[in-house]
Short mmCIF file of C-alpha atoms in Angstrom, two decimals:
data_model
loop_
_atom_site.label_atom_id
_atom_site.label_comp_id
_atom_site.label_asym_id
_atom_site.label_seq_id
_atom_site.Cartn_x
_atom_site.Cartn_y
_atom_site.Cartn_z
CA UNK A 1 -60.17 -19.00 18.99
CA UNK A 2 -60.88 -18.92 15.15
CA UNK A 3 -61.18 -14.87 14.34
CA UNK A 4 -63.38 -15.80 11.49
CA UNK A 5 -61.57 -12.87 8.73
CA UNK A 6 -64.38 -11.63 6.92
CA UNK A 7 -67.08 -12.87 8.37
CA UNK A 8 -69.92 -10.43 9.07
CA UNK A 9 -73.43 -12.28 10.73
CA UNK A 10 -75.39 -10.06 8.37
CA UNK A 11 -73.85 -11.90 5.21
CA UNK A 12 -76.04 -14.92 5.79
CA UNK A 13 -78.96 -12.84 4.88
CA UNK A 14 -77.36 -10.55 2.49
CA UNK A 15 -75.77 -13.76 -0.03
CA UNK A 16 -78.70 -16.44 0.54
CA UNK A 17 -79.38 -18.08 -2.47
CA UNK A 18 -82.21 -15.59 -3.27
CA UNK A 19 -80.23 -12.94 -2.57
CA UNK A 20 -77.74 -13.80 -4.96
CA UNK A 21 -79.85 -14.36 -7.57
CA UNK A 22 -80.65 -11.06 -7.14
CA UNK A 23 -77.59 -9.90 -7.29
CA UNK A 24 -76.62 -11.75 -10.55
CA UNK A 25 -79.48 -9.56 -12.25
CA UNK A 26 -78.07 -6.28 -10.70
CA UNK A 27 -74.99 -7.48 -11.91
CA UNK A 28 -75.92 -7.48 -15.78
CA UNK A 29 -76.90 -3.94 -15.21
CA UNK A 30 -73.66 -2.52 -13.96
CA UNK A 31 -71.66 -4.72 -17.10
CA UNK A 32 -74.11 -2.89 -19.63
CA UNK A 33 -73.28 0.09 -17.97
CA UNK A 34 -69.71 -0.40 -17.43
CA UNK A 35 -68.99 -1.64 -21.10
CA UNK A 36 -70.67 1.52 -22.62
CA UNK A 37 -68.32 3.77 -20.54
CA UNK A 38 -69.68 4.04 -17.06
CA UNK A 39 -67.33 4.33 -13.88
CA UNK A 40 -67.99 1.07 -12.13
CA UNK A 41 -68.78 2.92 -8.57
CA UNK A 42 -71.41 5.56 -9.98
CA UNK A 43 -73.23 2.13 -12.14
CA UNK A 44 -73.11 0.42 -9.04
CA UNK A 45 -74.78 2.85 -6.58
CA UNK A 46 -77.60 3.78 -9.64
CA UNK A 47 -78.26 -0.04 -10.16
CA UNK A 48 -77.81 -0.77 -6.71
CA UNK A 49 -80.25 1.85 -5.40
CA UNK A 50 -82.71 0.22 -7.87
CA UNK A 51 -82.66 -3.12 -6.13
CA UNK A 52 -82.16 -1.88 -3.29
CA UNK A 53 -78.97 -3.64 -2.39
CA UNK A 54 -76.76 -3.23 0.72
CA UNK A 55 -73.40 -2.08 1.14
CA UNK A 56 -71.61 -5.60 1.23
CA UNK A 57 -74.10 -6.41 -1.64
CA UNK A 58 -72.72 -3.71 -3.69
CA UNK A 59 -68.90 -4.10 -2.82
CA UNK A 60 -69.01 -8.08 -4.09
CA UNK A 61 -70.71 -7.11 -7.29
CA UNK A 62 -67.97 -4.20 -7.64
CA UNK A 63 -65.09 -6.52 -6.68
CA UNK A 64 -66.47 -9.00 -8.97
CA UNK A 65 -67.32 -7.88 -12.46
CA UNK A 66 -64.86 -5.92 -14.70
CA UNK A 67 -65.38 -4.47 -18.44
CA UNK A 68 -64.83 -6.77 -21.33
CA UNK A 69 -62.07 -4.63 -22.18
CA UNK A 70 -60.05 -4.88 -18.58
CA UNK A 71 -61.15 -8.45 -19.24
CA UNK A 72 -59.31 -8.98 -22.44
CA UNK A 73 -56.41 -6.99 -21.11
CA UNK A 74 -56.14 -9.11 -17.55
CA UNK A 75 -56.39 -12.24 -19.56
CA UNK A 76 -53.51 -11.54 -21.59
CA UNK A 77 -50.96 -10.57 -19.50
CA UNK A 78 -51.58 -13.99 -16.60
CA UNK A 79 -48.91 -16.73 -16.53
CA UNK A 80 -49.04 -19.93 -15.09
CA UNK A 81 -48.04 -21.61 -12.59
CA UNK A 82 -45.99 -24.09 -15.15
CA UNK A 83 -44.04 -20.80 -16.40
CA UNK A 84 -42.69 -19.88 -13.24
CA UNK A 85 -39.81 -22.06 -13.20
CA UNK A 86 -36.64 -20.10 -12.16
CA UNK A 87 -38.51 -16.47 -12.32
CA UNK A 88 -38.85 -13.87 -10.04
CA UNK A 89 -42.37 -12.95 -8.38
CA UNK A 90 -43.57 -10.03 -6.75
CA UNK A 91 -46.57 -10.35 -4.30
CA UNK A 92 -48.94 -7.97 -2.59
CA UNK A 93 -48.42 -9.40 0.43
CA UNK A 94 -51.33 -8.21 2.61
CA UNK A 95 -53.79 -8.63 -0.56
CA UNK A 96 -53.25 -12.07 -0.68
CA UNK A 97 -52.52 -13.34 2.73
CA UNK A 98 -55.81 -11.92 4.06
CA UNK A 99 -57.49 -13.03 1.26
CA UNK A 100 -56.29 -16.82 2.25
CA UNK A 101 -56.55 -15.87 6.01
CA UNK A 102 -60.35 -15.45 4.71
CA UNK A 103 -60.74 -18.56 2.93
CA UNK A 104 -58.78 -20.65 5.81
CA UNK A 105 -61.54 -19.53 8.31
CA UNK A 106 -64.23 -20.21 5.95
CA UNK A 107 -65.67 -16.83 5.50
CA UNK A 108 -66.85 -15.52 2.06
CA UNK A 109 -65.04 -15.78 -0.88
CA UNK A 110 -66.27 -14.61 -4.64
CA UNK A 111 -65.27 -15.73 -7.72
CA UNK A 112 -64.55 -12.76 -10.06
CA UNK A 113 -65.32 -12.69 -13.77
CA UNK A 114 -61.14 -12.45 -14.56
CA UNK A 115 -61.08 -15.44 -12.31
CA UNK A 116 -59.43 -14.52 -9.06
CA UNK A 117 -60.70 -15.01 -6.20
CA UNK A 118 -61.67 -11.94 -3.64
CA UNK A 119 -63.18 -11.06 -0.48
CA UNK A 120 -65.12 -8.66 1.47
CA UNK A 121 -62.58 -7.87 4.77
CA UNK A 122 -61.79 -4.50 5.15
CA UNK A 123 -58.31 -3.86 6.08
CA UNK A 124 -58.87 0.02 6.57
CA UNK A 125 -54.94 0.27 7.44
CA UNK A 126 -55.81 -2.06 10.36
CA UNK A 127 -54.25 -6.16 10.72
CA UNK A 128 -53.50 -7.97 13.48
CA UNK A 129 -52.39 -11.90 13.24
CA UNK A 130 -55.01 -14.68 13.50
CA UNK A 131 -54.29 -18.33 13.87
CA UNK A 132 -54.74 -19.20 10.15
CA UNK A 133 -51.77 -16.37 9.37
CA UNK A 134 -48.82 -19.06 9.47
CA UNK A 135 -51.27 -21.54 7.27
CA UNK A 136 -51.57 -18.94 4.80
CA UNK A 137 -48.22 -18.08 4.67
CA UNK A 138 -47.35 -22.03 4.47
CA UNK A 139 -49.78 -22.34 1.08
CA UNK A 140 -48.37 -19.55 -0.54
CA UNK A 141 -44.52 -21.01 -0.30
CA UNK A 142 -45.35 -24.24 -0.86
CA UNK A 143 -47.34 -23.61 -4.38
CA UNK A 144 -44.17 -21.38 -5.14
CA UNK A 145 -42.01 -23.96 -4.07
CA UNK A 146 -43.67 -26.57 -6.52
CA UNK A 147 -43.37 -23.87 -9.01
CA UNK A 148 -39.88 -23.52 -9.01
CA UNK A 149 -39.85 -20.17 -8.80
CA UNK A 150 -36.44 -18.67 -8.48
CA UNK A 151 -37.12 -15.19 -5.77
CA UNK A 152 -39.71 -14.38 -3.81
CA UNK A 153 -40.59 -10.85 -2.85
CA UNK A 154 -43.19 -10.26 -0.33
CA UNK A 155 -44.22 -6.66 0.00
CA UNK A 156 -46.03 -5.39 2.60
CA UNK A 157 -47.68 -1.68 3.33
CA UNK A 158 -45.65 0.06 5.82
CA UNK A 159 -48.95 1.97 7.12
CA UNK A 160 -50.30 -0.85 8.21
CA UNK A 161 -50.82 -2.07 11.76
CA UNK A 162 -48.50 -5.39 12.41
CA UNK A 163 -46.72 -5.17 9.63
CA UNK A 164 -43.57 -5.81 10.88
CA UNK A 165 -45.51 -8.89 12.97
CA UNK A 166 -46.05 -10.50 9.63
CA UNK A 167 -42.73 -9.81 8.16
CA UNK A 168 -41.08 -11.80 11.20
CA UNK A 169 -43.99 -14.38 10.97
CA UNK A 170 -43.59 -14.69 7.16
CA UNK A 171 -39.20 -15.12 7.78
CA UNK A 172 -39.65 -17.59 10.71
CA UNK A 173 -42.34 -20.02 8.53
CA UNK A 174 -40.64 -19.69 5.45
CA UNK A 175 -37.21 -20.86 7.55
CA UNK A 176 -34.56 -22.48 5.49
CA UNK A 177 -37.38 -25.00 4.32
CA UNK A 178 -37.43 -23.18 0.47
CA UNK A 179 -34.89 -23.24 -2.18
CA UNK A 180 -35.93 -19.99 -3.68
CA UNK A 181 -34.71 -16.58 -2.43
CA UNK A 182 -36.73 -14.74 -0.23
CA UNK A 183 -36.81 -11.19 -0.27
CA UNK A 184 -39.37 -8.96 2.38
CA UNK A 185 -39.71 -5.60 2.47
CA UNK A 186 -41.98 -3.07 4.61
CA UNK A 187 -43.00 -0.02 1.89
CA UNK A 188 -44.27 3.17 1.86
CA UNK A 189 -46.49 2.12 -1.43
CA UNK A 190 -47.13 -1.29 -2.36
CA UNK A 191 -49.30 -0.95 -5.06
CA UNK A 192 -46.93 1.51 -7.43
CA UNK A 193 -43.78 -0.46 -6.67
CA UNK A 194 -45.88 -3.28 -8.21
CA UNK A 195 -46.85 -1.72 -11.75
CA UNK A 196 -44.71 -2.11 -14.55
CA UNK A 197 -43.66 -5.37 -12.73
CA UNK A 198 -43.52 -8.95 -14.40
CA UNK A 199 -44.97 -11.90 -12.17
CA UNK A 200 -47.01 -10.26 -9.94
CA UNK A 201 -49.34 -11.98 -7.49
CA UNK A 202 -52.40 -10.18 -6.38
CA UNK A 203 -55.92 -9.78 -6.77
CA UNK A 204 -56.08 -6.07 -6.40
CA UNK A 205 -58.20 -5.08 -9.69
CA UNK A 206 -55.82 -1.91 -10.27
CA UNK A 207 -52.41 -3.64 -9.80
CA UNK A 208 -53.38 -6.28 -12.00
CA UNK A 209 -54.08 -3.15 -14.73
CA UNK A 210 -51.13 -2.01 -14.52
CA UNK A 211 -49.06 -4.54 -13.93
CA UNK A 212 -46.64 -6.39 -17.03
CA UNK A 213 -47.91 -9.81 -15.96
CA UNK A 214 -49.46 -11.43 -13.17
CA UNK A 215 -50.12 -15.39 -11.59
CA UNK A 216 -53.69 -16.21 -10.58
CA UNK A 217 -52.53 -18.03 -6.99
CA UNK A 218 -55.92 -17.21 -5.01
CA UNK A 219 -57.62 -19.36 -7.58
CA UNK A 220 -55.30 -21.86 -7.20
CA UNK A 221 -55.25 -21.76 -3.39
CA UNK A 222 -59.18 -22.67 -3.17
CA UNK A 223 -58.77 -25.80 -5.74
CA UNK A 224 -56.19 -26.97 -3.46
CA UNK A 225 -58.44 -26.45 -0.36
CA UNK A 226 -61.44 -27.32 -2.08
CA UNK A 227 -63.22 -24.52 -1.17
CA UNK A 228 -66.01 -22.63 -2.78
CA UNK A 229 -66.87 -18.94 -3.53
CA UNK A 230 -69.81 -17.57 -5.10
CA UNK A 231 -70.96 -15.67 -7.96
CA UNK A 232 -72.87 -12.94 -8.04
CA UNK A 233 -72.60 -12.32 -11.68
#
């Protein structure tokens, strides 16, 4: 039985087209606000009080839109796929397999304005498996694989439900099938073992700030699916 990750029946109403359009006009609020100093949470509830938007409304346009400065800074520090040859990478591994857990079930997917891709599940320190777990996994690998990438390290938050489930899910996909190292580790805290780091794969807005250098692969996983997302900016 398909879990659907993400999906939420209320969404149909809350991203219609008209809806989104909307959206796109609350959206040019919060970046005026935003890129004259504004914390992105407090310029989203003021602007989305004013249009009255709900709270899945309000968490796309939040996940979606960054300053032009985080913009600029984001922009310069992604590689490539074709740079990857014979490097390490570092991925946030429950950031980006439930994001493609998401997009394999066809639930909602956004493009964001430094051109990941992101969704609306909550993980709230909950995860359990769902059939399209493996597939994920699988189109992860394989893209790396292609990329001739030279180790893999999968991290994956200790406080997490299951997260020794996907560990031992991620080991028995992976196999002996790729010819880069694999390296995955359970840890206390994902996201600060990830700044400073080179080659890091996630679409978490904060990692990605503090990060030395990160690969766009959501992006690159819905061209390959031919997908869509939308934009609410």
């Amino acid at each position: 039985m398909n879990a659907k990750r993400g999906y939420v029946p209320e969404d149909e109403r809350n991203f219609s087209p008209e809806a989104v359009e909307k959206m796109k006009i609350a959206s040019r609020h919060i970046l005026y606000l935003i890129n004259e100093g504004y914390d992105l949470k407090q310029a989203t509830v003021f602007v989305g009080n004013h249009f009255q938007l709900s709270e899945r409304q309000r968490l796309a346009i939040m996940r979606s839109v960054a300053s032009d400065q985080d913009l600029t800074r984001r922009k310069n520090k992604q590689l490539s796929l074709s740079e990857l040859n014979g490097t390490e990478v570092w991925i946030d591994g429950f950031n980006i397999v439930i994001t493609l857990e998401v997009l394999l079930s066809d639930s909602l997917l956004f493009t964001c304005m430094d051109g990941t891709i992101r969704d609306l599940a909550a993980l709230r320190g909950t995860y359990r498996l769902i059939p399209e777990t493996a597939d994920a996994v699988r189109l992860i690998l394989d893209i790396l694989q292609e990329a001739s990438v030279g180790k893999v390290n999968i991290l994956l938050d200790e406080p997490v439900s299951n997260s020794g489930r996907l560990k031992s899910l991620i080991a028995e996909t992976a196999g002996s099938k790729y010819c880069f190292d694999l390296d995955i580790r359970i840890l206390r805290d994902v996201d600060r073992t990830l700044y400073g780091k080179e080659g890091v794969i996630t679409s978490d807005s904060i990692i990605l700030d503090h990060c030395s250098s990160w690969i766009n692969l959501t992006s690159e996983c819905l061209k390959r699916k031919n997908k869509q997302a939308i934009c609410v900016w």
